[in-house]
Amino acid sequence: MTTSTAASIPFPDGFLFGAATAAYQIEGAVDEDGRGPSIWDTFSHTPGRVAHGDTGDVACDHYHRLDEDLDLMARLGLDSYRFSIAWPRIQPTGRGAANQQGLDFYARLVDGLRDRGIRPLATLYHWDLPQALQDAGGWGVRETSEAFADYAAIVGEALGDSVDGWTTLNEPWCSAFLGHASGVHAPGITDPATALRAAHHLNLAHGLALQALRGRVRGDAEFSIALNLHVVRPDRPDHAGDRDAVRRIDALGNRVFTGPLFAGAFPDDLIADTASVTDWSFVKDGDLADVNQPLTTIGVNYYSTSRVREWDGTGDRNQNTGHNASAASPWPGAESVQFIREPGPYTEMGWNIDPTGLYELLMRMHRENPGMSLLVTENGAAYPDAVHDPDRIDYLRRHLAQVQRAIADGADVRGYYAWSLLDNFEWAYGYEKRFGLVRVDFDTQERTPKDSAAWYAQLARTRVLAG
Ligand code: FCB
């Protein structure tokens, strides 16, 4: 097992040790108390979309086990909990009056956290778009961005006094490109032009939601977005074609969001690279100013790295088996790029383990956005079902050591959220892939903290990485 170089140096005072979940992955109770269907209900119930035909119908039954799960978090000594709010619980069709029972559930959650001294970090959108909005065009149309602002206003009004931090969107890259280009996520569309429209409408939704939240929530609330930025490495660093492949994937994977969000502009090279896919005429005057709203914090979700080279037309263009190699490409306009399998070791997802990528990302965000604080809003690993999970402890320890390294080098990293509190519904992979600090028996719903949970609880208490 690797020993941390930073062992015995404590994390800064006030650094938050948290855990994260998302509504559709844990709640279950999909047709209770007025919740409407979401695109993930539709998708998971469509044969062939999710491994083993798994759905989120029951998931971890968290909706009915809220108090037990809150007590679990308290026992782990979490400083903070990142959860998401299911839009279709609040507005069953994505528009119109609020469903009070939906709001009540999240009020109970937030109050229960505060009672236990755990700081709530609420994500407004972790992929469960109301199906009725999808039927009207989903993220392919700007009306969805406008509807999202109305939803944000309702939630801000209801919970704004007691939530410390608001994250607008989780991983808009996945929503846009896995949802609309490769189609491996809901709504399962494979149309590159729609994916680029969706990226813009997600950016716009973020900006409009921030405008709706401000003034409705506590003055000291923090605002963020959780991005799964890509760490892209050239296969042959001295090869100009490989370096250009990195540039393209950086534009499509990162700067399509960071450009508009943090600088109010799309990168010129992205517009040029995608000219054969779209003319971007769906970007209207004033949109980019709406997107580019002040933020306090960037949320970084990090798991692994990518390696690319210029494709010479031979072999498999996507060797990255951990990322659904057989699906359509999630990279519009990047036909010249080949994805090379990164060297191992790998987690159970097939994702390579490279903690230095987290350091690079944190330092990049720090350099590019000097006034903003950073949170690691997700990091963790799937391993085979076991309560004794030394590999997960090793993964967490090595990534947390890189967080310490980034802090030592000046990045203002304020917290770390392990993905995930519980084993849960891992999207297209169903229940087979287990990321939890706590094991869930999906037959009995019994929760059993794994060794990693005990290790993490000790870290939260001592604030020192055990070597
Ligand atoms: C991220 C998602 C999260 C979880 C992890 C493993 O992309 O945000 O819901 O599925 O991956």
Short mmCIF file of C-alpha atoms and ligand atoms in Angstrom, two decimals:
data_model
loop_
_atom_site.label_atom_id
_atom_site.label_comp_id
_atom_site.label_asym_id
_atom_site.label_seq_id
_atom_site.Cartn_x
_atom_site.Cartn_y
_atom_site.Cartn_z
CA MET A 1 0.00 0.00 0.00
CA THR A 2 1.29 3.48 -0.82
CA THR A 3 2.29 5.70 2.05
CA SER A 4 1.26 9.30 1.77
CA THR A 5 4.11 11.77 1.50
CA ALA A 6 1.97 14.32 3.33
CA ALA A 7 1.33 11.98 6.30
CA SER A 8 0.97 13.76 9.61
CA ILE A 9 0.43 17.23 8.13
CA PRO A 10 -3.12 18.16 9.11
CA PHE A 11 -5.66 19.50 6.63
CA PRO A 12 -6.40 23.21 7.18
CA ASP A 13 -8.89 24.26 9.84
CA GLY A 14 -12.38 24.32 8.44
CA PHE A 15 -11.57 21.88 5.60
CA LEU A 16 -14.74 19.89 5.00
CA PHE A 17 -14.74 16.11 4.87
CA GLY A 18 -17.97 15.13 3.19
CA ALA A 19 -19.69 12.42 1.23
CA ALA A 20 -21.88 12.75 -1.85
CA THR A 21 -24.95 11.07 -3.34
CA ALA A 22 -27.56 11.90 -5.98
CA ALA A 23 -31.33 11.66 -5.78
CA TYR A 24 -32.07 9.07 -8.48
CA GLN A 25 -29.18 6.90 -7.36
CA ILE A 26 -30.42 6.45 -3.78
CA GLU A 27 -33.97 7.65 -3.12
CA GLY A 28 -36.31 5.11 -4.71
CA ALA A 29 -39.99 5.97 -4.04
CA VAL A 30 -40.29 7.08 -7.64
CA ASP A 31 -44.07 7.42 -7.70
CA GLU A 32 -44.71 8.60 -4.16
CA ASP A 33 -45.90 11.89 -2.75
CA GLY A 34 -46.53 13.44 -6.12
CA ARG A 35 -43.16 12.82 -7.82
CA GLY A 36 -43.41 12.86 -11.61
CA PRO A 37 -41.36 10.64 -13.95
CA SER A 38 -37.88 11.73 -15.01
CA ILE A 39 -35.81 10.83 -18.05
CA TRP A 40 -33.92 8.29 -15.92
CA ASP A 41 -37.17 6.46 -15.06
CA THR A 42 -37.94 6.22 -18.75
CA PHE A 43 -34.40 5.26 -19.71
CA SER A 44 -33.90 2.63 -17.01
CA HIS A 45 -37.25 1.04 -17.89
CA THR A 46 -36.26 0.80 -21.56
CA PRO A 47 -34.90 -2.71 -22.20
CA GLY A 48 -31.19 -2.82 -22.95
CA ARG A 49 -30.31 0.59 -21.55
CA VAL A 50 -29.12 -0.38 -18.05
CA ALA A 51 -27.14 -3.47 -17.06
CA HIS A 52 -29.35 -6.31 -15.79
CA GLY A 53 -32.45 -4.16 -16.40
CA ASP A 54 -31.80 -2.40 -13.08
CA THR A 55 -33.84 0.73 -12.28
CA GLY A 56 -33.91 3.36 -9.55
CA ASP A 57 -37.43 2.35 -8.49
CA VAL A 58 -36.23 1.30 -5.03
CA ALA A 59 -32.48 2.05 -5.09
CA CYS A 60 -31.30 2.48 -1.47
CA ASP A 61 -34.84 3.29 -0.33
CA HIS A 62 -33.34 6.45 1.14
CA TYR A 63 -36.66 8.28 0.81
CA HIS A 64 -38.08 5.99 3.50
CA ARG A 65 -34.87 5.63 5.49
CA LEU A 66 -33.91 9.26 5.81
CA ASP A 67 -33.44 9.29 9.58
CA GLU A 68 -31.36 6.10 9.56
CA ASP A 69 -29.12 7.54 6.84
CA LEU A 70 -28.76 10.84 8.66
CA ASP A 71 -27.67 8.97 11.78
CA LEU A 72 -25.18 7.04 9.68
CA MET A 73 -23.65 10.29 8.44
CA ALA A 74 -23.42 11.56 12.00
CA ARG A 75 -21.69 8.35 13.08
CA LEU A 76 -19.13 8.84 10.31
CA GLY A 77 -18.51 12.34 11.62
CA LEU A 78 -19.11 13.98 8.23
CA ASP A 79 -18.64 17.75 8.16
CA SER A 80 -20.82 18.11 5.08
CA TYR A 81 -23.19 16.13 2.87
CA ARG A 82 -23.65 16.73 -0.84
CA PHE A 83 -27.04 15.57 -2.11
CA SER A 84 -29.20 16.41 -5.08
CA ILE A 85 -32.79 17.54 -5.27
CA ALA A 86 -35.04 15.64 -7.67
CA TRP A 87 -36.66 18.25 -9.90
CA PRO A 88 -39.64 15.93 -10.60
CA ARG A 89 -40.40 15.78 -6.87
CA ILE A 90 -40.63 19.59 -6.78
CA GLN A 91 -42.38 20.11 -10.14
CA PRO A 92 -43.73 16.77 -11.41
CA THR A 93 -43.93 18.04 -15.01
CA GLY A 94 -41.04 20.48 -14.73
CA ARG A 95 -43.35 23.50 -14.75
CA GLY A 96 -45.98 25.12 -12.61
CA ALA A 97 -46.76 25.09 -8.92
CA ALA A 98 -44.48 23.44 -6.40
CA ASN A 99 -45.39 20.05 -4.97
CA GLN A 100 -45.30 20.71 -1.23
CA GLN A 101 -44.61 17.08 -0.31
CA GLY A 102 -41.47 17.15 -2.42
CA LEU A 103 -40.25 20.32 -0.75
CA ASP A 104 -41.07 18.86 2.66
CA PHE A 105 -38.81 15.86 2.07
CA TYR A 106 -35.79 18.06 1.37
CA ALA A 107 -36.66 20.38 4.26
CA ARG A 108 -36.57 17.34 6.55
CA LEU A 109 -33.24 16.30 5.05
CA VAL A 110 -31.69 19.74 5.48
CA ASP A 111 -33.06 20.20 9.01
CA GLY A 112 -31.84 16.71 9.92
CA LEU A 113 -28.37 17.60 8.69
CA ARG A 114 -28.28 20.86 10.61
CA ASP A 115 -29.49 19.13 13.79
CA ARG A 116 -26.49 16.83 13.48
CA GLY A 117 -24.02 19.62 12.71
CA ILE A 118 -23.57 18.55 9.08
CA ARG A 119 -23.38 21.26 6.46
CA PRO A 120 -25.77 20.78 3.50
CA LEU A 121 -24.47 21.21 -0.07
CA ALA A 122 -27.47 20.96 -2.40
CA THR A 123 -27.17 20.16 -6.11
CA LEU A 124 -30.17 21.32 -8.12
CA TYR A 125 -29.69 18.99 -11.07
CA HIS A 126 -28.04 15.58 -11.04
CA TRP A 127 -29.51 14.31 -14.33
CA ASP A 128 -33.17 13.57 -13.47
CA LEU A 129 -34.94 15.92 -15.89
CA PRO A 130 -38.75 15.77 -15.65
CA GLN A 131 -39.91 13.58 -18.56
CA ALA A 132 -42.53 16.15 -19.58
CA LEU A 133 -39.73 18.63 -20.32
CA GLN A 134 -37.90 16.02 -22.37
CA ASP A 135 -41.10 15.48 -24.36
CA ALA A 136 -40.99 19.22 -25.15
CA GLY A 137 -37.36 19.06 -26.38
CA GLY A 138 -35.32 18.65 -23.20
CA TRP A 139 -31.88 20.28 -23.11
CA GLY A 140 -32.08 20.67 -26.87
CA VAL A 141 -34.34 23.72 -26.37
CA ARG A 142 -33.80 26.92 -24.40
CA GLU A 143 -37.23 26.72 -22.74
CA THR A 144 -35.71 24.01 -20.51
CA SER A 145 -33.10 26.52 -19.26
CA GLU A 146 -35.87 28.98 -18.46
CA ALA A 147 -37.89 26.29 -16.67
CA PHE A 148 -34.79 25.41 -14.64
CA ALA A 149 -34.60 29.01 -13.38
CA ASP A 150 -38.22 28.80 -12.19
CA TYR A 151 -37.44 25.54 -10.40
CA ALA A 152 -34.36 27.13 -8.79
CA ALA A 153 -36.49 30.03 -7.59
CA ILE A 154 -38.97 27.65 -5.94
CA VAL A 155 -36.26 25.65 -4.20
CA GLY A 156 -34.31 28.76 -3.18
CA GLU A 157 -37.43 30.29 -1.68
CA ALA A 158 -38.22 27.12 0.28
CA LEU A 159 -34.77 26.05 1.48
CA GLY A 160 -32.69 29.21 1.10
CA ASP A 161 -32.43 29.94 4.82
CA SER A 162 -30.91 26.63 5.76
CA VAL A 163 -28.69 25.51 2.87
CA ASP A 164 -25.06 26.68 3.04
CA GLY A 165 -24.00 25.84 -0.48
CA TRP A 166 -25.77 25.53 -3.83
CA THR A 167 -24.43 23.62 -6.81
CA THR A 168 -26.44 24.29 -9.94
CA LEU A 169 -25.54 21.35 -12.19
CA ASN A 170 -23.68 18.10 -11.78
CA GLU A 171 -21.35 17.26 -14.67
CA PRO A 172 -23.08 19.03 -17.55
CA TRP A 173 -20.60 17.27 -19.87
CA CYS A 174 -22.28 13.94 -19.07
CA SER A 175 -25.77 15.41 -19.49
CA ALA A 176 -24.89 16.94 -22.86
CA PHE A 177 -22.56 14.39 -24.45
CA LEU A 178 -23.37 11.04 -22.83
CA GLY A 179 -27.06 11.96 -22.95
CA HIS A 180 -27.20 13.29 -26.53
CA ALA A 181 -24.11 12.13 -28.49
CA SER A 182 -23.07 8.66 -27.30
CA GLY A 183 -26.55 8.09 -25.87
CA VAL A 184 -25.36 5.87 -23.01
CA HIS A 185 -27.17 8.11 -20.50
CA ALA A 186 -30.74 9.38 -20.53
CA PRO A 187 -32.37 10.55 -22.70
CA GLY A 188 -30.32 8.23 -24.94
CA ILE A 189 -30.11 10.48 -28.00
CA THR A 190 -27.26 10.07 -30.51
CA ASP A 191 -27.21 13.35 -32.38
CA PRO A 192 -23.99 15.40 -32.13
CA ALA A 193 -25.66 18.72 -33.01
CA THR A 194 -28.23 18.24 -30.25
CA ALA A 195 -25.41 17.50 -27.81
CA LEU A 196 -23.80 20.89 -28.54
CA ARG A 197 -27.16 22.64 -28.20
CA ALA A 198 -27.64 20.85 -24.90
CA ALA A 199 -24.21 22.02 -23.68
CA HIS A 200 -25.21 25.61 -24.34
CA HIS A 201 -28.63 25.26 -22.75
CA LEU A 202 -27.08 23.66 -19.67
CA ASN A 203 -24.66 26.59 -19.37
CA LEU A 204 -27.59 28.95 -19.77
CA ALA A 205 -29.64 27.03 -17.19
CA HIS A 206 -26.78 27.39 -14.72
CA GLY A 207 -26.57 31.16 -15.22
CA LEU A 208 -30.32 31.75 -15.09
CA ALA A 209 -30.62 29.58 -11.97
CA LEU A 210 -27.91 31.57 -10.20
CA GLN A 211 -29.76 34.77 -10.99
CA ALA A 212 -32.93 33.21 -9.58
CA LEU A 213 -31.21 31.98 -6.41
CA ARG A 214 -29.52 35.27 -5.56
CA GLY A 215 -31.77 37.37 -3.37
CA ARG A 216 -33.86 34.35 -2.45
CA VAL A 217 -31.25 32.51 -0.40
CA ARG A 218 -29.02 33.48 2.51
CA GLY A 219 -26.57 36.27 1.74
CA ASP A 220 -23.62 34.12 2.82
CA ALA A 221 -24.57 31.11 0.68
CA GLU A 222 -21.88 29.73 -1.61
CA PHE A 223 -22.55 29.03 -5.29
CA SER A 224 -20.84 26.42 -7.41
CA ILE A 225 -21.13 24.07 -10.36
CA ALA A 226 -19.70 20.52 -10.30
CA LEU A 227 -17.67 19.82 -13.45
CA ASN A 228 -16.07 16.56 -14.52
CA LEU A 229 -13.16 18.26 -16.19
CA HIS A 230 -11.00 15.98 -18.29
CA VAL A 231 -7.28 15.53 -17.73
CA VAL A 232 -6.14 14.72 -21.24
CA ARG A 233 -2.64 13.49 -21.96
CA PRO A 234 -0.96 13.17 -25.39
CA ASP A 235 0.10 9.59 -26.15
CA ARG A 236 3.27 10.88 -27.83
CA PRO A 237 4.07 14.26 -26.23
CA ASP A 238 6.48 15.23 -29.01
CA HIS A 239 3.91 14.54 -31.76
CA ALA A 240 2.10 17.68 -32.98
CA GLY A 241 -0.95 15.66 -34.07
CA ASP A 242 -1.31 14.17 -30.60
CA ARG A 243 -1.00 17.57 -29.00
CA ASP A 244 -3.71 18.85 -31.31
CA ALA A 245 -5.90 15.91 -30.27
CA VAL A 246 -5.43 17.04 -26.65
CA ARG A 247 -6.46 20.57 -27.62
CA ARG A 248 -9.64 19.32 -29.31
CA ILE A 249 -10.71 17.14 -26.41
CA ASP A 250 -9.88 19.91 -23.96
CA ALA A 251 -12.19 22.22 -25.93
CA LEU A 252 -15.04 19.69 -26.10
CA GLY A 253 -14.61 18.29 -22.62
CA ASN A 254 -13.61 21.34 -20.59
CA ARG A 255 -13.56 24.73 -22.28
CA VAL A 256 -17.08 24.34 -23.75
CA PHE A 257 -18.11 24.91 -20.12
CA THR A 258 -15.30 26.87 -18.48
CA GLY A 259 -15.18 29.39 -21.37
CA PRO A 260 -18.80 30.58 -21.09
CA LEU A 261 -19.10 30.00 -17.32
CA PHE A 262 -15.96 31.77 -16.15
CA ALA A 263 -15.08 34.06 -19.05
CA GLY A 264 -18.37 34.64 -20.88
CA ALA A 265 -17.14 33.33 -24.25
CA PHE A 266 -16.94 30.12 -26.26
CA PRO A 267 -13.38 29.24 -27.32
CA ASP A 268 -12.77 30.08 -31.00
CA ASP A 269 -11.12 26.71 -31.65
CA LEU A 270 -14.22 24.87 -30.39
CA ILE A 271 -16.44 26.80 -32.81
CA ALA A 272 -14.03 26.03 -35.66
CA ASP A 273 -13.62 22.33 -34.75
CA THR A 274 -17.40 21.77 -34.68
CA ALA A 275 -18.27 23.84 -37.78
CA SER A 276 -19.36 20.74 -39.69
CA VAL A 277 -21.73 19.78 -36.85
CA THR A 278 -23.41 23.09 -36.01
CA ASP A 279 -23.27 26.81 -36.74
CA TRP A 280 -24.02 27.61 -33.07
CA SER A 281 -26.91 29.90 -34.12
CA PHE A 282 -28.82 28.73 -31.05
CA VAL A 283 -26.58 31.03 -28.98
CA LYS A 284 -28.62 34.24 -28.76
CA ASP A 285 -27.51 37.79 -27.99
CA GLY A 286 -27.10 38.21 -24.26
CA ASP A 287 -26.89 34.48 -23.51
CA LEU A 288 -23.20 34.50 -22.66
CA ALA A 289 -23.65 37.37 -20.21
CA ASP A 290 -26.46 35.39 -18.61
CA VAL A 291 -24.19 32.35 -18.32
CA ASN A 292 -21.20 34.23 -16.91
CA GLN A 293 -22.50 34.94 -13.39
CA PRO A 294 -20.26 35.39 -10.36
CA LEU A 295 -19.54 32.12 -8.56
CA THR A 296 -17.79 31.53 -5.24
CA THR A 297 -16.61 28.00 -5.87
CA ILE A 298 -15.71 25.49 -8.60
CA GLY A 299 -16.68 21.90 -7.85
CA VAL A 300 -14.26 19.37 -9.30
CA ASN A 301 -15.39 15.77 -9.83
CA TYR A 302 -12.41 13.56 -10.55
CA TYR A 303 -11.90 9.84 -11.17
CA SER A 304 -9.28 9.19 -13.87
CA THR A 305 -7.42 10.52 -16.90
CA SER A 306 -7.64 10.20 -20.69
CA ARG A 307 -4.94 9.59 -23.28
CA VAL A 308 -5.34 10.56 -26.93
CA ARG A 309 -3.47 10.50 -30.19
CA GLU A 310 -4.06 11.56 -33.77
CA TRP A 311 -5.94 8.68 -35.40
CA ASP A 312 -4.22 7.15 -38.41
CA GLY A 313 -7.42 5.42 -39.50
CA THR A 314 -6.43 1.96 -38.30
CA GLY A 315 -7.37 0.02 -35.18
CA ASP A 316 -10.05 0.77 -32.62
CA ARG A 317 -10.70 4.50 -32.34
CA ASN A 318 -11.84 4.13 -28.74
CA GLN A 319 -9.74 1.74 -26.70
CA ASN A 320 -10.99 3.27 -23.51
CA THR A 321 -13.05 0.26 -22.52
CA GLY A 322 -14.00 1.81 -19.21
CA HIS A 323 -15.97 4.43 -21.08
CA ASN A 324 -18.38 2.31 -23.16
CA ALA A 325 -16.09 1.82 -26.11
CA SER A 326 -18.79 0.30 -28.34
CA ALA A 327 -21.16 3.26 -28.09
CA ALA A 328 -21.36 6.16 -30.55
CA SER A 329 -18.73 8.82 -29.87
CA PRO A 330 -19.48 11.44 -27.22
CA TRP A 331 -17.03 13.81 -28.97
CA PRO A 332 -18.71 15.73 -31.85
CA GLY A 333 -16.31 16.82 -34.56
CA ALA A 334 -13.37 14.87 -33.13
CA GLU A 335 -13.23 12.08 -35.72
CA SER A 336 -9.45 12.60 -35.99
CA VAL A 337 -8.89 11.69 -32.33
CA GLN A 338 -8.14 8.20 -31.06
CA PHE A 339 -8.58 7.32 -27.38
CA ILE A 340 -5.79 5.09 -26.10
CA ARG A 341 -6.23 2.93 -23.05
CA GLU A 342 -4.33 4.48 -20.14
CA PRO A 343 -1.91 2.24 -18.27
CA GLY A 344 -3.34 0.67 -15.10
CA PRO A 345 -4.04 -0.03 -12.36
CA TYR A 346 -7.78 0.22 -12.88
CA THR A 347 -10.81 0.28 -10.64
CA GLU A 348 -13.80 -2.02 -11.15
CA MET A 349 -15.15 0.54 -13.66
CA GLY A 350 -12.08 -0.04 -15.83
CA TRP A 351 -11.03 3.53 -15.05
CA ASN A 352 -7.30 4.05 -14.59
CA ILE A 353 -6.03 5.29 -11.23
CA ASP A 354 -3.85 8.38 -11.49
CA PRO A 355 -4.06 10.67 -8.45
CA THR A 356 -1.72 13.25 -10.02
CA GLY A 357 -4.55 14.13 -12.42
CA LEU A 358 -6.52 15.53 -9.49
CA TYR A 359 -3.57 17.71 -8.49
CA GLU A 360 -3.23 18.97 -12.08
CA LEU A 361 -6.90 19.82 -12.30
CA LEU A 362 -7.01 21.67 -9.00
CA MET A 363 -3.90 23.66 -9.91
CA ARG A 364 -5.30 24.49 -13.35
CA MET A 365 -8.57 25.77 -11.92
CA HIS A 366 -6.65 27.72 -9.30
CA ARG A 367 -4.41 29.32 -11.95
CA GLU A 368 -7.24 30.12 -14.34
CA ASN A 369 -9.68 31.40 -11.70
CA PRO A 370 -7.53 32.85 -8.93
CA GLY A 371 -10.32 34.41 -6.85
CA MET A 372 -12.44 31.28 -6.60
CA SER A 373 -12.34 28.55 -4.00
CA LEU A 374 -12.39 24.88 -4.98
CA LEU A 375 -14.19 21.82 -3.69
CA VAL A 376 -13.57 18.25 -4.73
CA THR A 377 -17.26 17.51 -5.14
CA GLU A 378 -16.71 13.83 -6.11
CA ASN A 379 -13.87 11.34 -5.93
CA GLY A 380 -13.92 7.66 -5.19
CA ALA A 381 -13.72 4.18 -6.63
CA ALA A 382 -15.79 1.10 -7.43
CA TYR A 383 -14.41 -2.21 -6.20
CA PRO A 384 -15.93 -5.68 -5.93
CA ASP A 385 -18.53 -6.15 -3.23
CA ALA A 386 -16.69 -6.37 0.10
CA VAL A 387 -16.77 -4.77 3.52
CA HIS A 388 -13.00 -5.09 3.82
CA ASP A 389 -11.90 -2.68 1.10
CA PRO A 390 -8.20 -1.80 1.39
CA ASP A 391 -8.07 -0.83 -2.30
CA ARG A 392 -10.67 1.87 -1.76
CA ILE A 393 -8.81 3.20 1.29
CA ASP A 394 -5.64 3.33 -0.79
CA TYR A 395 -7.45 5.14 -3.62
CA LEU A 396 -8.93 7.73 -1.25
CA ARG A 397 -5.69 8.23 0.64
CA ARG A 398 -3.64 8.78 -2.49
CA HIS A 399 -6.11 11.27 -3.93
CA LEU A 400 -6.41 13.14 -0.65
CA ALA A 401 -2.60 13.40 -0.55
CA GLN A 402 -2.80 15.16 -3.93
CA VAL A 403 -5.41 17.53 -2.51
CA GLN A 404 -2.97 18.36 0.29
CA ARG A 405 -0.25 18.91 -2.29
CA ALA A 406 -2.46 21.35 -4.21
CA ILE A 407 -3.28 23.22 -1.00
CA ALA A 408 0.42 23.42 -0.15
CA ASP A 409 1.02 24.86 -3.64
CA GLY A 410 -1.56 27.60 -3.12
CA ALA A 411 -4.90 26.20 -4.38
CA ASP A 412 -7.78 27.28 -2.16
CA VAL A 413 -9.36 23.83 -1.75
CA ARG A 414 -12.01 23.96 0.97
CA GLY A 415 -13.35 20.42 1.07
CA TYR A 416 -13.55 16.90 -0.32
CA TYR A 417 -16.64 14.77 -0.89
CA ALA A 418 -16.14 11.04 -1.20
CA TRP A 419 -18.27 9.40 -3.86
CA SER A 420 -20.28 7.85 -2.42
CA LEU A 421 -21.86 7.59 1.00
CA LEU A 422 -23.72 4.42 -0.05
CA ASP A 423 -23.44 1.74 -2.71
CA ASN A 424 -26.11 2.87 -5.17
CA PHE A 425 -27.61 2.83 -8.68
CA GLU A 426 -24.57 3.48 -10.88
CA TRP A 427 -26.50 4.76 -13.92
CA ALA A 428 -26.06 2.52 -17.01
CA TYR A 429 -24.08 0.02 -14.90
CA GLY A 430 -26.95 -0.52 -12.46
CA TYR A 431 -26.19 -1.90 -8.98
CA GLU A 432 -23.20 -3.95 -10.05
CA LYS A 433 -20.65 -1.20 -9.49
CA ARG A 434 -20.25 -0.29 -5.84
CA PHE A 435 -18.73 3.05 -4.86
CA GLY A 436 -20.03 3.28 -1.26
CA LEU A 437 -18.17 3.86 1.95
CA VAL A 438 -21.16 1.99 3.31
CA ARG A 439 -22.27 -1.33 1.86
CA VAL A 440 -25.93 -1.69 0.95
CA ASP A 441 -27.58 -5.10 0.77
CA PHE A 442 -30.13 -4.41 -1.95
CA ASP A 443 -32.35 -7.31 -0.82
CA THR A 444 -32.69 -6.24 2.82
CA GLN A 445 -31.55 -2.59 2.59
CA GLU A 446 -29.15 -3.27 5.43
CA ARG A 447 -26.33 -0.73 5.65
CA THR A 448 -22.87 -1.93 6.75
CA PRO A 449 -20.02 0.56 7.01
CA LYS A 450 -16.98 -0.73 5.12
CA ASP A 451 -13.41 -0.44 6.40
CA SER A 452 -13.11 2.67 4.23
CA ALA A 453 -15.94 4.27 6.22
CA ALA A 454 -14.06 3.71 9.47
CA TRP A 455 -10.88 5.03 7.88
CA TYR A 456 -12.67 8.11 6.56
CA ALA A 457 -14.37 8.75 9.92
CA GLN A 458 -10.97 8.70 11.57
CA LEU A 459 -9.64 11.15 9.01
CA ALA A 460 -12.59 13.49 9.61
CA ARG A 461 -11.87 13.31 13.34
CA THR A 462 -8.07 13.62 13.32
CA ARG A 463 -7.78 15.64 10.09
CA VAL A 464 -4.48 13.84 9.43
CA LEU A 465 -3.95 11.30 6.63
CA ALA A 466 -2.83 8.06 8.25
CA GLY A 467 0.25 6.72 6.45
C1 FCB B 1 -20.08 10.68 -11.75
C2 FCB B 1 -21.50 10.97 -11.36
C3 FCB B 1 -21.95 10.24 -10.11
C4 FCB B 1 -21.42 8.83 -10.07
C5 FCB B 1 -19.93 8.80 -10.32
C6 FCB B 1 -19.31 7.44 -10.27
O1 FCB B 1 -19.93 10.90 -13.12
O2 FCB B 1 -21.66 12.35 -11.12
O3 FCB B 1 -23.35 10.29 -10.07
O4 FCB B 1 -22.12 8.02 -10.91
O5 FCB B 1 -19.65 9.36 -11.56
#
